[in-house]
């Protein structure tokens, strides 16, 4: 295939992925009450699972100060819900695009990474939703620099925090898949990752500080599972790069000549 043929295939994959996000987004838009009351706004109340397990009394009220904000956030979160639900299909489209360029052994190894990627994404979303977000809200809702300043949290502010702590953490949890793919093509091995443990701690803390608000508690809460992902990536990484089909054929020919 020529470059333009590959580009057409890529365009088709992107178009189908966008259609999937749009379709699921429309469904989410139609179920506004369930989307917001049962999912997005649920961490604002003490009945939320995390608060009940930890025995934390919590209640937060939001305000809106702009006319069109609620409608725009409805559209934005519907698209986000469509992205989350269609994640397995998007990953399938990515796999279908790159699979023809891989050798047989590479396909077997990379296919495992793509199968795991959906699970890792949803695990990251759940970690952000049930662990990091509630603890961050509990920390910030009563935090003030002075008794003269009252916290009136806007809907826009909450949605921004929600997106950064749920969707972004889900994307960050795809890290083991990236490591496994790089390992398959020979750019990484287990020894390289083990030598980089100290650097990984620094990088994990930096990523946690960027994703979470600027408080040590939420940063450490997120850093722990992220570093666990790094250790998991070491286990998933191969000790040696996978050889290509041509190299396998050469090895087999050499063995036959030796015999």
PDB file of C-alpha atoms in Angstrom:
ATOM      1  CA  UNK A   1       0.000   0.000   0.000  1.00  0.00           C
ATOM      2  CA  UNK A   2       1.121   3.540  -0.738  1.00  0.00           C
ATOM      3  CA  UNK A   3       1.321   6.306   1.838  1.00  0.00           C
ATOM      4  CA  UNK A   4      -2.025   7.702   0.666  1.00  0.00           C
ATOM      5  CA  UNK A   5      -3.645   4.261   0.928  1.00  0.00           C
ATOM      6  CA  UNK A   6      -2.468   4.003   4.535  1.00  0.00           C
ATOM      7  CA  UNK A   7      -3.785   7.496   5.144  1.00  0.00           C
ATOM      8  CA  UNK A   8      -7.206   6.487   3.785  1.00  0.00           C
ATOM      9  CA  UNK A   9      -7.276   3.475   6.101  1.00  0.00           C
ATOM     10  CA  UNK A  10      -6.329   5.680   9.056  1.00  0.00           C
ATOM     11  CA  UNK A  11      -8.985   8.200   8.126  1.00  0.00           C
ATOM     12  CA  UNK A  12     -11.570   5.424   8.030  1.00  0.00           C
ATOM     13  CA  UNK A  13     -10.531   4.214  11.499  1.00  0.00           C
ATOM     14  CA  UNK A  14     -10.733   7.737  12.920  1.00  0.00           C
ATOM     15  CA  UNK A  15     -14.128   8.304  11.276  1.00  0.00           C
ATOM     16  CA  UNK A  16     -15.604   5.055  12.648  1.00  0.00           C
ATOM     17  CA  UNK A  17     -14.223   5.815  16.117  1.00  0.00           C
ATOM     18  CA  UNK A  18     -15.738   9.295  16.010  1.00  0.00           C
ATOM     19  CA  UNK A  19     -19.104   7.834  14.965  1.00  0.00           C
ATOM     20  CA  UNK A  20     -18.974   5.397  17.899  1.00  0.00           C
ATOM     21  CA  UNK A  21     -18.225   8.228  20.343  1.00  0.00           C
ATOM     22  CA  UNK A  22     -21.024  10.308  18.820  1.00  0.00           C
ATOM     23  CA  UNK A  23     -23.601   7.500  19.020  1.00  0.00           C
ATOM     24  CA  UNK A  24     -22.829   6.660  22.646  1.00  0.00           C
ATOM     25  CA  UNK A  25     -22.666  10.373  23.409  1.00  0.00           C
ATOM     26  CA  UNK A  26     -26.181  10.885  22.013  1.00  0.00           C
ATOM     27  CA  UNK A  27     -27.453   8.024  24.190  1.00  0.00           C
ATOM     28  CA  UNK A  28     -25.774   9.589  27.242  1.00  0.00           C
ATOM     29  CA  UNK A  29     -27.254  12.995  26.327  1.00  0.00           C
ATOM     30  CA  UNK A  30     -30.750  11.502  26.312  1.00  0.00           C
ATOM     31  CA  UNK A  31     -30.262   9.980  29.775  1.00  0.00           C
ATOM     32  CA  UNK A  32     -29.265  13.256  31.409  1.00  0.00           C
ATOM     33  CA  UNK A  33     -30.704  12.504  34.851  1.00  0.00           C
ATOM     34  CA  UNK A  34     -28.963   9.148  35.179  1.00  0.00           C
ATOM     35  CA  UNK A  35     -25.669  10.511  33.824  1.00  0.00           C
ATOM     36  CA  UNK A  36     -25.503  13.440  36.238  1.00  0.00           C
ATOM     37  CA  UNK A  37     -27.468  12.329  39.314  1.00  0.00           C
ATOM     38  CA  UNK A  38     -26.157   8.742  39.493  1.00  0.00           C
ATOM     39  CA  UNK A  39     -22.621   9.175  38.131  1.00  0.00           C
ATOM     40  CA  UNK A  40     -21.139  12.655  37.727  1.00  0.00           C
ATOM     41  CA  UNK A  41     -22.697  14.388  40.756  1.00  0.00           C
ATOM     42  CA  UNK A  42     -22.847  11.314  43.008  1.00  0.00           C
ATOM     43  CA  UNK A  43     -19.481  12.075  44.751  1.00  0.00           C
ATOM     44  CA  UNK A  44     -20.991  15.320  46.075  1.00  0.00           C
ATOM     45  CA  UNK A  45     -23.140  13.514  48.657  1.00  0.00           C
ATOM     46  CA  UNK A  46     -22.413  11.501  51.780  1.00  0.00           C
ATOM     47  CA  UNK A  47     -24.254   8.448  50.386  1.00  0.00           C
ATOM     48  CA  UNK A  48     -21.419   7.908  47.915  1.00  0.00           C
ATOM     49  CA  UNK A  49     -19.739   4.499  48.365  1.00  0.00           C
ATOM     50  CA  UNK A  50     -16.296   5.846  49.309  1.00  0.00           C
ATOM     51  CA  UNK A  51     -17.660   8.127  52.038  1.00  0.00           C
ATOM     52  CA  UNK A  52     -19.824   5.361  53.502  1.00  0.00           C
ATOM     53  CA  UNK A  53     -16.913   2.903  53.618  1.00  0.00           C
ATOM     54  CA  UNK A  54     -14.573   5.437  55.222  1.00  0.00           C
ATOM     55  CA  UNK A  55     -17.248   6.857  57.502  1.00  0.00           C
ATOM     56  CA  UNK A  56     -16.750  10.420  56.241  1.00  0.00           C
ATOM     57  CA  UNK A  57     -19.701  12.826  56.551  1.00  0.00           C
ATOM     58  CA  UNK A  58     -19.686  14.893  53.375  1.00  0.00           C
ATOM     59  CA  UNK A  59     -21.936  17.254  51.477  1.00  0.00           C
ATOM     60  CA  UNK A  60     -21.127  19.736  48.721  1.00  0.00           C
ATOM     61  CA  UNK A  61     -23.398  22.099  46.801  1.00  0.00           C
ATOM     62  CA  UNK A  62     -22.534  23.593  43.430  1.00  0.00           C
ATOM     63  CA  UNK A  63     -23.505  26.925  41.919  1.00  0.00           C
ATOM     64  CA  UNK A  64     -23.726  28.150  38.348  1.00  0.00           C
ATOM     65  CA  UNK A  65     -22.944  31.751  37.379  1.00  0.00           C
ATOM     66  CA  UNK A  66     -23.270  31.681  33.587  1.00  0.00           C
ATOM     67  CA  UNK A  67     -26.376  31.235  31.449  1.00  0.00           C
ATOM     68  CA  UNK A  68     -25.180  28.615  28.961  1.00  0.00           C
ATOM     69  CA  UNK A  69     -22.808  26.668  31.237  1.00  0.00           C
ATOM     70  CA  UNK A  70     -25.218  23.905  32.222  1.00  0.00           C
ATOM     71  CA  UNK A  71     -26.154  23.093  28.630  1.00  0.00           C
ATOM     72  CA  UNK A  72     -22.528  23.156  27.447  1.00  0.00           C
ATOM     73  CA  UNK A  73     -21.457  20.904  30.317  1.00  0.00           C
ATOM     74  CA  UNK A  74     -24.315  18.540  29.448  1.00  0.00           C
ATOM     75  CA  UNK A  75     -22.936  18.265  25.905  1.00  0.00           C
ATOM     76  CA  UNK A  76     -19.326  18.003  27.092  1.00  0.00           C
ATOM     77  CA  UNK A  77     -19.982  15.254  29.626  1.00  0.00           C
ATOM     78  CA  UNK A  78     -22.158  13.339  27.163  1.00  0.00           C
ATOM     79  CA  UNK A  79     -19.210  13.273  24.760  1.00  0.00           C
ATOM     80  CA  UNK A  80     -16.920  12.194  27.611  1.00  0.00           C
ATOM     81  CA  UNK A  81     -19.319   9.377  28.478  1.00  0.00           C
ATOM     82  CA  UNK A  82     -19.377   8.350  24.813  1.00  0.00           C
ATOM     83  CA  UNK A  83     -15.574   8.238  24.828  1.00  0.00           C
ATOM     84  CA  UNK A  84     -15.451   6.084  27.957  1.00  0.00           C
ATOM     85  CA  UNK A  85     -18.053   3.602  26.721  1.00  0.00           C
ATOM     86  CA  UNK A  86     -16.579   3.330  23.207  1.00  0.00           C
ATOM     87  CA  UNK A  87     -12.995   2.875  24.461  1.00  0.00           C
ATOM     88  CA  UNK A  88     -12.839  -0.897  23.607  1.00  0.00           C
ATOM     89  CA  UNK A  89     -14.013  -0.205  20.049  1.00  0.00           C
ATOM     90  CA  UNK A  90     -11.492   2.636  19.600  1.00  0.00           C
ATOM     91  CA  UNK A  91      -8.697   0.344  20.789  1.00  0.00           C
ATOM     92  CA  UNK A  92      -9.931  -2.307  18.341  1.00  0.00           C
ATOM     93  CA  UNK A  93      -9.723   0.223  15.496  1.00  0.00           C
ATOM     94  CA  UNK A  94      -6.163   1.139  16.497  1.00  0.00           C
ATOM     95  CA  UNK A  95      -5.219  -2.538  16.603  1.00  0.00           C
ATOM     96  CA  UNK A  96      -6.806  -3.211  13.212  1.00  0.00           C
ATOM     97  CA  UNK A  97      -4.770  -0.355  11.711  1.00  0.00           C
ATOM     98  CA  UNK A  98      -1.333  -1.374  13.032  1.00  0.00           C
ATOM     99  CA  UNK A  99      -1.716  -5.180  12.960  1.00  0.00           C
ATOM    100  CA  UNK A 100      -0.784  -5.618   9.247  1.00  0.00           C
ATOM    101  CA  UNK A 101       2.607  -3.987   9.930  1.00  0.00           C
ATOM    102  CA  UNK A 102       3.574  -6.529  12.608  1.00  0.00           C
ATOM    103  CA  UNK A 103       5.262  -9.920  12.380  1.00  0.00           C
ATOM    104  CA  UNK A 104       3.500 -13.015  13.699  1.00  0.00           C
ATOM    105  CA  UNK A 105       5.223 -13.044  17.089  1.00  0.00           C
ATOM    106  CA  UNK A 106       4.782  -9.312  17.421  1.00  0.00           C
ATOM    107  CA  UNK A 107       1.068  -9.682  16.682  1.00  0.00           C
ATOM    108  CA  UNK A 108       0.660 -12.259  19.429  1.00  0.00           C
ATOM    109  CA  UNK A 109       2.476 -10.112  21.979  1.00  0.00           C
ATOM    110  CA  UNK A 110       0.924  -6.769  21.020  1.00  0.00           C
ATOM    111  CA  UNK A 111      -2.581  -8.279  20.833  1.00  0.00           C
ATOM    112  CA  UNK A 112      -2.297  -9.164  24.529  1.00  0.00           C
ATOM    113  CA  UNK A 113      -1.399  -5.548  25.282  1.00  0.00           C
ATOM    114  CA  UNK A 114      -4.412  -4.285  23.362  1.00  0.00           C
ATOM    115  CA  UNK A 115      -6.712  -6.750  25.118  1.00  0.00           C
ATOM    116  CA  UNK A 116      -5.444  -5.498  28.483  1.00  0.00           C
ATOM    117  CA  UNK A 117      -5.632  -1.835  27.494  1.00  0.00           C
ATOM    118  CA  UNK A 118      -9.430  -1.608  27.840  1.00  0.00           C
ATOM    119  CA  UNK A 119      -9.307  -3.202  31.289  1.00  0.00           C
ATOM    120  CA  UNK A 120      -6.494  -0.870  32.371  1.00  0.00           C
ATOM    121  CA  UNK A 121      -8.397   2.174  31.152  1.00  0.00           C
ATOM    122  CA  UNK A 122     -11.512   1.246  33.118  1.00  0.00           C
ATOM    123  CA  UNK A 123      -9.439   0.411  36.210  1.00  0.00           C
ATOM    124  CA  UNK A 124      -7.881   3.877  35.986  1.00  0.00           C
ATOM    125  CA  UNK A 125     -11.316   5.477  35.637  1.00  0.00           C
ATOM    126  CA  UNK A 126     -12.553   3.600  38.717  1.00  0.00           C
ATOM    127  CA  UNK A 127      -9.459   4.547  40.746  1.00  0.00           C
ATOM    128  CA  UNK A 128      -9.982   8.203  39.878  1.00  0.00           C
ATOM    129  CA  UNK A 129     -13.729   8.072  40.486  1.00  0.00           C
ATOM    130  CA  UNK A 130     -13.904   6.073  43.711  1.00  0.00           C
ATOM    131  CA  UNK A 131     -10.573   6.936  45.359  1.00  0.00           C
ATOM    132  CA  UNK A 132      -8.807  10.096  44.208  1.00  0.00           C
ATOM    133  CA  UNK A 133     -11.810  12.346  43.439  1.00  0.00           C
ATOM    134  CA  UNK A 134     -13.721  11.826  46.732  1.00  0.00           C
ATOM    135  CA  UNK A 135     -10.613  12.334  48.856  1.00  0.00           C
ATOM    136  CA  UNK A 136      -9.687  15.489  46.960  1.00  0.00           C
ATOM    137  CA  UNK A 137     -13.203  16.876  47.365  1.00  0.00           C
ATOM    138  CA  UNK A 138     -13.195  16.072  51.074  1.00  0.00           C
ATOM    139  CA  UNK A 139      -9.877  17.888  51.484  1.00  0.00           C
ATOM    140  CA  UNK A 140     -10.775  21.035  49.550  1.00  0.00           C
ATOM    141  CA  UNK A 141     -14.413  21.617  50.458  1.00  0.00           C
ATOM    142  CA  UNK A 142     -13.640  22.904  53.966  1.00  0.00           C
ATOM    143  CA  UNK A 143     -10.190  24.305  53.289  1.00  0.00           C
ATOM    144  CA  UNK A 144     -10.011  28.083  53.610  1.00  0.00           C
ATOM    145  CA  UNK A 145      -7.254  30.658  53.916  1.00  0.00           C
ATOM    146  CA  UNK A 146      -9.475  32.766  56.165  1.00  0.00           C
ATOM    147  CA  UNK A 147     -12.861  32.608  57.873  1.00  0.00           C
ATOM    148  CA  UNK A 148     -13.842  35.626  55.804  1.00  0.00           C
ATOM    149  CA  UNK A 149     -13.666  33.598  52.585  1.00  0.00           C
ATOM    150  CA  UNK A 150     -16.572  31.257  51.863  1.00  0.00           C
ATOM    151  CA  UNK A 151     -16.216  28.362  49.430  1.00  0.00           C
ATOM    152  CA  UNK A 152     -18.885  28.541  46.741  1.00  0.00           C
ATOM    153  CA  UNK A 153     -17.845  25.869  44.264  1.00  0.00           C
ATOM    154  CA  UNK A 154     -18.963  26.412  40.678  1.00  0.00           C
ATOM    155  CA  UNK A 155     -20.186  23.665  38.391  1.00  0.00           C
ATOM    156  CA  UNK A 156     -17.415  24.447  35.894  1.00  0.00           C
ATOM    157  CA  UNK A 157     -14.732  24.042  38.557  1.00  0.00           C
ATOM    158  CA  UNK A 158     -16.110  20.674  39.669  1.00  0.00           C
ATOM    159  CA  UNK A 159     -16.409  19.333  36.122  1.00  0.00           C
ATOM    160  CA  UNK A 160     -12.803  20.333  35.365  1.00  0.00           C
ATOM    161  CA  UNK A 161     -11.628  18.475  38.468  1.00  0.00           C
ATOM    162  CA  UNK A 162     -13.823  15.501  37.580  1.00  0.00           C
ATOM    163  CA  UNK A 163     -12.368  15.242  34.079  1.00  0.00           C
ATOM    164  CA  UNK A 164      -8.746  15.548  35.235  1.00  0.00           C
ATOM    165  CA  UNK A 165      -9.119  12.991  38.012  1.00  0.00           C
ATOM    166  CA  UNK A 166     -11.241  10.413  36.183  1.00  0.00           C
ATOM    167  CA  UNK A 167     -10.699  10.516  32.416  1.00  0.00           C
ATOM    168  CA  UNK A 168      -7.043  11.547  32.531  1.00  0.00           C
ATOM    169  CA  UNK A 169      -6.166   8.907  35.141  1.00  0.00           C
ATOM    170  CA  UNK A 170      -7.846   6.316  32.920  1.00  0.00           C
ATOM    171  CA  UNK A 171      -5.577   7.365  30.037  1.00  0.00           C
ATOM    172  CA  UNK A 172      -2.478   7.326  32.281  1.00  0.00           C
ATOM    173  CA  UNK A 173      -3.281   3.720  33.261  1.00  0.00           C
ATOM    174  CA  UNK A 174      -2.547   2.737  29.642  1.00  0.00           C
ATOM    175  CA  UNK A 175       1.171   3.032  30.446  1.00  0.00           C
ATOM    176  CA  UNK A 176       1.814  -0.768  30.750  1.00  0.00           C
ATOM    177  CA  UNK A 177       0.374  -1.275  27.266  1.00  0.00           C
ATOM    178  CA  UNK A 178       2.789   1.303  25.829  1.00  0.00           C
ATOM    179  CA  UNK A 179       5.712  -0.350  27.637  1.00  0.00           C
ATOM    180  CA  UNK A 180       4.713  -3.776  26.361  1.00  0.00           C
ATOM    181  CA  UNK A 181       4.441  -2.500  22.785  1.00  0.00           C
ATOM    182  CA  UNK A 182       7.885  -0.843  23.000  1.00  0.00           C
ATOM    183  CA  UNK A 183       9.272  -4.046  24.442  1.00  0.00           C
ATOM    184  CA  UNK A 184       7.941  -6.062  21.520  1.00  0.00           C
ATOM    185  CA  UNK A 185       9.657  -3.867  18.930  1.00  0.00           C
ATOM    186  CA  UNK A 186      12.917  -3.965  20.903  1.00  0.00           C
ATOM    187  CA  UNK A 187      13.091  -0.422  22.268  1.00  0.00           C
ATOM    188  CA  UNK A 188      12.716  -1.470  25.923  1.00  0.00           C
ATOM    189  CA  UNK A 189      13.641  -4.456  28.032  1.00  0.00           C
ATOM    190  CA  UNK A 190      13.137  -5.457  31.642  1.00  0.00           C
ATOM    191  CA  UNK A 191      16.652  -4.494  32.681  1.00  0.00           C
ATOM    192  CA  UNK A 192      16.256  -0.932  31.403  1.00  0.00           C
ATOM    193  CA  UNK A 193      13.098  -0.432  33.449  1.00  0.00           C
ATOM    194  CA  UNK A 194      14.657  -1.876  36.593  1.00  0.00           C
ATOM    195  CA  UNK A 195      17.588   0.511  36.323  1.00  0.00           C
ATOM    196  CA  UNK A 196      15.176   3.424  35.973  1.00  0.00           C
ATOM    197  CA  UNK A 197      13.218   2.843  39.210  1.00  0.00           C
ATOM    198  CA  UNK A 198      14.557   5.982  40.924  1.00  0.00           C
ATOM    199  CA  UNK A 199      13.759   8.103  37.887  1.00  0.00           C
ATOM    200  CA  UNK A 200      10.327   6.475  37.688  1.00  0.00           C
ATOM    201  CA  UNK A 201       9.513   7.612  41.244  1.00  0.00           C
ATOM    202  CA  UNK A 202      10.320  11.213  40.309  1.00  0.00           C
ATOM    203  CA  UNK A 203       8.306  11.012  37.071  1.00  0.00           C
ATOM    204  CA  UNK A 204       5.330   9.434  38.860  1.00  0.00           C
ATOM    205  CA  UNK A 205       5.332  12.197  41.481  1.00  0.00           C
ATOM    206  CA  UNK A 206       5.512  14.848  38.747  1.00  0.00           C
ATOM    207  CA  UNK A 207       2.625  13.281  36.822  1.00  0.00           C
ATOM    208  CA  UNK A 208       0.579  13.022  40.025  1.00  0.00           C
ATOM    209  CA  UNK A 209       1.271  16.674  40.819  1.00  0.00           C
ATOM    210  CA  UNK A 210       0.157  17.716  37.308  1.00  0.00           C
ATOM    211  CA  UNK A 211      -3.048  15.648  37.280  1.00  0.00           C
ATOM    212  CA  UNK A 212      -4.212  16.282  40.842  1.00  0.00           C
ATOM    213  CA  UNK A 213      -4.711  19.596  42.628  1.00  0.00           C
ATOM    214  CA  UNK A 214      -1.686  20.981  44.400  1.00  0.00           C
ATOM    215  CA  UNK A 215      -2.060  19.168  47.699  1.00  0.00           C
ATOM    216  CA  UNK A 216       0.309  16.434  48.959  1.00  0.00           C
ATOM    217  CA  UNK A 217      -2.439  14.027  49.996  1.00  0.00           C
ATOM    218  CA  UNK A 218      -4.115  13.635  46.601  1.00  0.00           C
ATOM    219  CA  UNK A 219      -0.713  13.529  44.895  1.00  0.00           C
ATOM    220  CA  UNK A 220       0.464  10.630  47.075  1.00  0.00           C
ATOM    221  CA  UNK A 221      -2.886   8.832  46.724  1.00  0.00           C
ATOM    222  CA  UNK A 222      -2.502   8.869  42.944  1.00  0.00           C
ATOM    223  CA  UNK A 223       1.260   8.227  42.972  1.00  0.00           C
ATOM    224  CA  UNK A 224       0.876   4.862  44.751  1.00  0.00           C
ATOM    225  CA  UNK A 225      -1.217   3.139  42.031  1.00  0.00           C
ATOM    226  CA  UNK A 226       0.844   4.823  39.292  1.00  0.00           C
ATOM    227  CA  UNK A 227       4.077   3.406  40.694  1.00  0.00           C
ATOM    228  CA  UNK A 228       2.363   0.028  41.061  1.00  0.00           C
ATOM    229  CA  UNK A 229       1.618   0.307  37.327  1.00  0.00           C
ATOM    230  CA  UNK A 230       5.328   0.851  36.681  1.00  0.00           C
ATOM    231  CA  UNK A 231       6.211  -2.330  38.583  1.00  0.00           C
ATOM    232  CA  UNK A 232       3.479  -4.161  36.679  1.00  0.00           C
ATOM    233  CA  UNK A 233       5.007  -2.862  33.449  1.00  0.00           C
ATOM    234  CA  UNK A 234       8.345  -4.410  34.435  1.00  0.00           C
ATOM    235  CA  UNK A 235       6.651  -7.793  34.760  1.00  0.00           C
ATOM    236  CA  UNK A 236       4.931  -7.353  31.391  1.00  0.00           C
ATOM    237  CA  UNK A 237       8.149  -6.269  29.669  1.00  0.00           C
ATOM    238  CA  UNK A 238      10.143  -9.008  27.936  1.00  0.00           C
ATOM    239  CA  UNK A 239      13.683  -9.845  28.970  1.00  0.00           C
ATOM    240  CA  UNK A 240      14.700  -9.865  25.301  1.00  0.00           C
ATOM    241  CA  UNK A 241      13.080  -8.250  22.236  1.00  0.00           C
ATOM    242  CA  UNK A 242      10.896 -10.425  20.056  1.00  0.00           C
ATOM    243  CA  UNK A 243      12.655 -11.501  16.862  1.00  0.00           C
ATOM    244  CA  UNK A 244      11.000 -11.028  13.488  1.00  0.00           C
ATOM    245  CA  UNK A 245       9.700 -13.774  11.212  1.00  0.00           C
ATOM    246  CA  UNK A 246      12.701 -13.320   8.908  1.00  0.00           C
ATOM    247  CA  UNK A 247      15.077 -13.824  11.810  1.00  0.00           C
ATOM    248  CA  UNK A 248      13.148 -16.932  12.843  1.00  0.00           C
ATOM    249  CA  UNK A 249      13.422 -18.329   9.320  1.00  0.00           C
ATOM    250  CA  UNK A 250      17.169 -17.646   9.297  1.00  0.00           C
ATOM    251  CA  UNK A 251      17.574 -19.420  12.639  1.00  0.00           C
ATOM    252  CA  UNK A 252      15.608 -22.416  11.403  1.00  0.00           C
ATOM    253  CA  UNK A 253      17.685 -22.567   8.174  1.00  0.00           C
ATOM    254  CA  UNK A 254      20.885 -22.409  10.221  1.00  0.00           C
ATOM    255  CA  UNK A 255      19.733 -25.269  12.427  1.00  0.00           C
ATOM    256  CA  UNK A 256      18.845 -27.388   9.389  1.00  0.00           C
ATOM    257  CA  UNK A 257      22.254 -26.719   7.793  1.00  0.00           C
ATOM    258  CA  UNK A 258      23.955 -27.610  11.064  1.00  0.00           C
ATOM    259  CA  UNK A 259      22.151 -30.926  11.134  1.00  0.00           C
TER     260      UNK A 259
END
